[in-house]
């Protein structure tokens, strides 16, 4: 008898349900969609997506969100990593800040994820620093990947 891991169970569950994102969706925007949805699942606050393609060689997108405690910051970052692994078979290339959990940075190559506690987000003001980047909404990303978007009430 072979044992089934939790990961195998999650994959088999995914295989039984129709994919939410079309197979021909742009991969980077699909990754942004997955990250944003994962952050929302953990009740991230003030989610901001910046398209930095034209102003930075670091990445194509920044996804910035707030957790209201160190525990929530860790939970958001952990769920982002878990969902990206499940849906994209990808782990972050690099992660910083997990020991302090006031600002966790996850590098997924084309997408950098910044999860802050409120005080650090207010202090570093990444949105202002990257003010020349193109702000994107979840509705914008949903159109790019071809999925319906209904804002939470």
mmCIF file of C-alpha atoms in Angstrom:
data_model
loop_
_atom_site.group_PDB
_atom_site.id
_atom_site.type_symbol
_atom_site.label_atom_id
_atom_site.label_comp_id
_atom_site.label_asym_id
_atom_site.label_seq_id
_atom_site.Cartn_x
_atom_site.Cartn_y
_atom_site.Cartn_z
ATOM 1 C CA UNK A 1 0.000 0.000 0.000
ATOM 2 C CA UNK A 2 1.391 3.392 -0.933
ATOM 3 C CA UNK A 3 0.980 6.473 1.209
ATOM 4 C CA UNK A 4 -0.570 9.633 -0.186
ATOM 5 C CA UNK A 5 0.914 12.967 0.824
ATOM 6 C CA UNK A 6 -1.110 16.112 1.457
ATOM 7 C CA UNK A 7 0.440 17.574 -1.697
ATOM 8 C CA UNK A 8 -0.762 14.599 -3.785
ATOM 9 C CA UNK A 9 -4.245 14.982 -2.316
ATOM 10 C CA UNK A 10 -4.272 18.688 -3.167
ATOM 11 C CA UNK A 11 -3.171 17.944 -6.729
ATOM 12 C CA UNK A 12 -5.816 15.276 -7.206
ATOM 13 C CA UNK A 13 -8.459 17.687 -5.897
ATOM 14 C CA UNK A 14 -7.276 20.287 -8.387
ATOM 15 C CA UNK A 15 -7.396 17.736 -11.193
ATOM 16 C CA UNK A 16 -11.072 17.032 -10.425
ATOM 17 C CA UNK A 17 -12.177 20.663 -10.597
ATOM 18 C CA UNK A 18 -12.108 22.712 -13.807
ATOM 19 C CA UNK A 19 -9.272 25.239 -13.915
ATOM 20 C CA UNK A 20 -10.285 28.788 -13.033
ATOM 21 C CA UNK A 21 -7.700 30.332 -15.345
ATOM 22 C CA UNK A 22 -7.609 29.465 -19.060
ATOM 23 C CA UNK A 23 -4.551 27.520 -20.202
ATOM 24 C CA UNK A 24 -3.581 30.306 -22.619
ATOM 25 C CA UNK A 25 -3.521 33.013 -19.928
ATOM 26 C CA UNK A 26 -0.314 35.070 -19.821
ATOM 27 C CA UNK A 27 1.908 33.247 -17.289
ATOM 28 C CA UNK A 28 3.164 36.298 -15.410
ATOM 29 C CA UNK A 29 -0.302 37.769 -14.998
ATOM 30 C CA UNK A 30 -1.605 34.328 -13.968
ATOM 31 C CA UNK A 31 1.097 34.286 -11.286
ATOM 32 C CA UNK A 32 0.036 37.773 -10.119
ATOM 33 C CA UNK A 33 -3.594 36.594 -9.989
ATOM 34 C CA UNK A 34 -2.650 33.542 -7.899
ATOM 35 C CA UNK A 35 -0.575 35.660 -5.501
ATOM 36 C CA UNK A 36 -3.307 38.270 -5.072
ATOM 37 C CA UNK A 37 -5.964 35.620 -4.465
ATOM 38 C CA UNK A 38 -3.712 33.848 -1.937
ATOM 39 C CA UNK A 39 -3.144 37.127 -0.054
ATOM 40 C CA UNK A 40 -6.881 37.843 -0.078
ATOM 41 C CA UNK A 41 -7.589 34.372 1.345
ATOM 42 C CA UNK A 42 -5.598 35.392 4.426
ATOM 43 C CA UNK A 43 -7.389 38.749 4.696
ATOM 44 C CA UNK A 44 -4.467 40.890 3.529
ATOM 45 C CA UNK A 45 -5.191 44.582 3.714
ATOM 46 C CA UNK A 46 -4.632 47.320 1.133
ATOM 47 C CA UNK A 47 -3.564 45.048 -1.740
ATOM 48 C CA UNK A 48 -1.663 46.993 -4.404
ATOM 49 C CA UNK A 49 -0.372 45.646 -7.716
ATOM 50 C CA UNK A 50 2.258 47.690 -9.535
ATOM 51 C CA UNK A 51 3.353 46.933 -13.080
ATOM 52 C CA UNK A 52 7.033 47.896 -13.008
ATOM 53 C CA UNK A 53 8.052 46.398 -16.363
ATOM 54 C CA UNK A 54 8.914 49.770 -17.885
ATOM 55 C CA UNK A 55 10.673 51.215 -14.827
ATOM 56 C CA UNK A 56 12.614 48.320 -13.291
ATOM 57 C CA UNK A 57 14.737 45.408 -14.337
ATOM 58 C CA UNK A 58 14.025 43.668 -11.008
ATOM 59 C CA UNK A 59 10.618 42.275 -11.940
ATOM 60 C CA UNK A 60 7.509 42.861 -14.039
ATOM 61 C CA UNK A 61 5.127 43.261 -11.089
ATOM 62 C CA UNK A 62 5.171 44.100 -7.397
ATOM 63 C CA UNK A 63 2.318 42.800 -5.246
ATOM 64 C CA UNK A 64 2.168 44.716 -1.970
ATOM 65 C CA UNK A 65 -0.125 43.940 0.947
ATOM 66 C CA UNK A 66 -0.514 44.490 4.673
ATOM 67 C CA UNK A 67 -0.914 42.091 7.559
ATOM 68 C CA UNK A 68 -2.100 43.507 10.847
ATOM 69 C CA UNK A 69 0.120 41.325 13.040
ATOM 70 C CA UNK A 70 3.349 39.418 12.556
ATOM 71 C CA UNK A 71 1.345 36.208 12.621
ATOM 72 C CA UNK A 72 -0.884 37.441 9.803
ATOM 73 C CA UNK A 73 2.125 38.631 7.764
ATOM 74 C CA UNK A 74 3.576 35.098 8.040
ATOM 75 C CA UNK A 75 0.202 33.521 7.200
ATOM 76 C CA UNK A 76 -0.150 35.666 4.069
ATOM 77 C CA UNK A 77 3.383 34.867 2.896
ATOM 78 C CA UNK A 78 2.959 31.151 3.658
ATOM 79 C CA UNK A 79 -0.306 30.993 1.705
ATOM 80 C CA UNK A 80 1.236 32.837 -1.239
ATOM 81 C CA UNK A 81 4.059 30.290 -1.331
ATOM 82 C CA UNK A 82 1.657 27.351 -0.969
ATOM 83 C CA UNK A 83 -0.754 28.514 -3.692
ATOM 84 C CA UNK A 84 2.030 29.369 -6.148
ATOM 85 C CA UNK A 85 3.547 25.929 -5.575
ATOM 86 C CA UNK A 86 0.192 24.223 -6.165
ATOM 87 C CA UNK A 87 -0.906 26.245 -9.196
ATOM 88 C CA UNK A 88 2.464 26.996 -10.823
ATOM 89 C CA UNK A 89 4.800 24.294 -9.454
ATOM 90 C CA UNK A 90 7.134 27.098 -8.399
ATOM 91 C CA UNK A 91 8.776 28.113 -5.160
ATOM 92 C CA UNK A 92 10.208 31.570 -4.465
ATOM 93 C CA UNK A 93 13.720 32.070 -5.793
ATOM 94 C CA UNK A 94 14.474 33.879 -2.560
ATOM 95 C CA UNK A 95 12.606 34.911 0.596
ATOM 96 C CA UNK A 96 13.671 37.529 3.141
ATOM 97 C CA UNK A 97 12.251 38.678 6.464
ATOM 98 C CA UNK A 98 10.572 35.543 7.768
ATOM 99 C CA UNK A 99 12.328 35.671 11.140
ATOM 100 C CA UNK A 100 11.097 39.205 11.935
ATOM 101 C CA UNK A 101 7.813 38.957 9.976
ATOM 102 C CA UNK A 102 7.393 42.727 9.717
ATOM 103 C CA UNK A 103 8.255 42.800 5.989
ATOM 104 C CA UNK A 104 8.472 39.541 4.078
ATOM 105 C CA UNK A 105 9.827 39.753 0.552
ATOM 106 C CA UNK A 106 9.258 36.803 -1.797
ATOM 107 C CA UNK A 107 11.000 36.756 -5.177
ATOM 108 C CA UNK A 108 9.122 34.727 -7.781
ATOM 109 C CA UNK A 109 11.261 36.017 -10.657
ATOM 110 C CA UNK A 110 8.808 38.127 -12.655
ATOM 111 C CA UNK A 111 6.845 39.029 -9.517
ATOM 112 C CA UNK A 112 8.124 40.400 -6.211
ATOM 113 C CA UNK A 113 5.737 40.055 -3.264
ATOM 114 C CA UNK A 114 6.021 42.491 -0.358
ATOM 115 C CA UNK A 115 3.951 41.641 2.712
ATOM 116 C CA UNK A 116 4.239 44.276 5.431
ATOM 117 C CA UNK A 117 3.040 44.934 8.910
ATOM 118 C CA UNK A 118 1.298 48.357 8.824
ATOM 119 C CA UNK A 119 4.083 50.305 10.590
ATOM 120 C CA UNK A 120 6.759 49.125 8.142
ATOM 121 C CA UNK A 121 4.550 49.755 5.132
ATOM 122 C CA UNK A 122 3.913 53.296 6.338
ATOM 123 C CA UNK A 123 7.650 53.812 6.917
ATOM 124 C CA UNK A 124 9.008 52.412 3.610
ATOM 125 C CA UNK A 125 6.204 53.745 1.353
ATOM 126 C CA UNK A 126 7.012 51.489 -1.612
ATOM 127 C CA UNK A 127 4.029 52.765 -3.576
ATOM 128 C CA UNK A 128 5.412 56.318 -3.367
ATOM 129 C CA UNK A 129 8.947 55.178 -4.194
ATOM 130 C CA UNK A 130 7.651 53.329 -7.264
ATOM 131 C CA UNK A 131 5.096 56.060 -8.009
ATOM 132 C CA UNK A 132 6.024 56.067 -11.703
ATOM 133 C CA UNK A 133 4.975 52.408 -12.001
ATOM 134 C CA UNK A 134 1.585 51.544 -13.488
ATOM 135 C CA UNK A 135 -0.967 50.693 -10.767
ATOM 136 C CA UNK A 136 -3.118 47.674 -11.642
ATOM 137 C CA UNK A 137 -6.309 46.430 -10.041
ATOM 138 C CA UNK A 138 -7.533 42.882 -9.563
ATOM 139 C CA UNK A 139 -10.126 43.689 -12.221
ATOM 140 C CA UNK A 140 -7.301 44.593 -14.665
ATOM 141 C CA UNK A 141 -5.457 41.350 -13.947
ATOM 142 C CA UNK A 142 -8.650 39.282 -14.181
ATOM 143 C CA UNK A 143 -9.266 40.660 -17.685
ATOM 144 C CA UNK A 144 -5.699 39.816 -18.697
ATOM 145 C CA UNK A 145 -6.001 36.211 -17.499
ATOM 146 C CA UNK A 146 -9.582 35.741 -18.654
ATOM 147 C CA UNK A 147 -11.380 35.086 -15.371
ATOM 148 C CA UNK A 148 -14.397 36.862 -13.901
ATOM 149 C CA UNK A 149 -13.721 39.156 -10.974
ATOM 150 C CA UNK A 150 -16.260 40.044 -8.325
ATOM 151 C CA UNK A 151 -14.970 42.389 -5.613
ATOM 152 C CA UNK A 152 -15.591 41.334 -2.029
ATOM 153 C CA UNK A 153 -18.398 43.268 -0.395
#
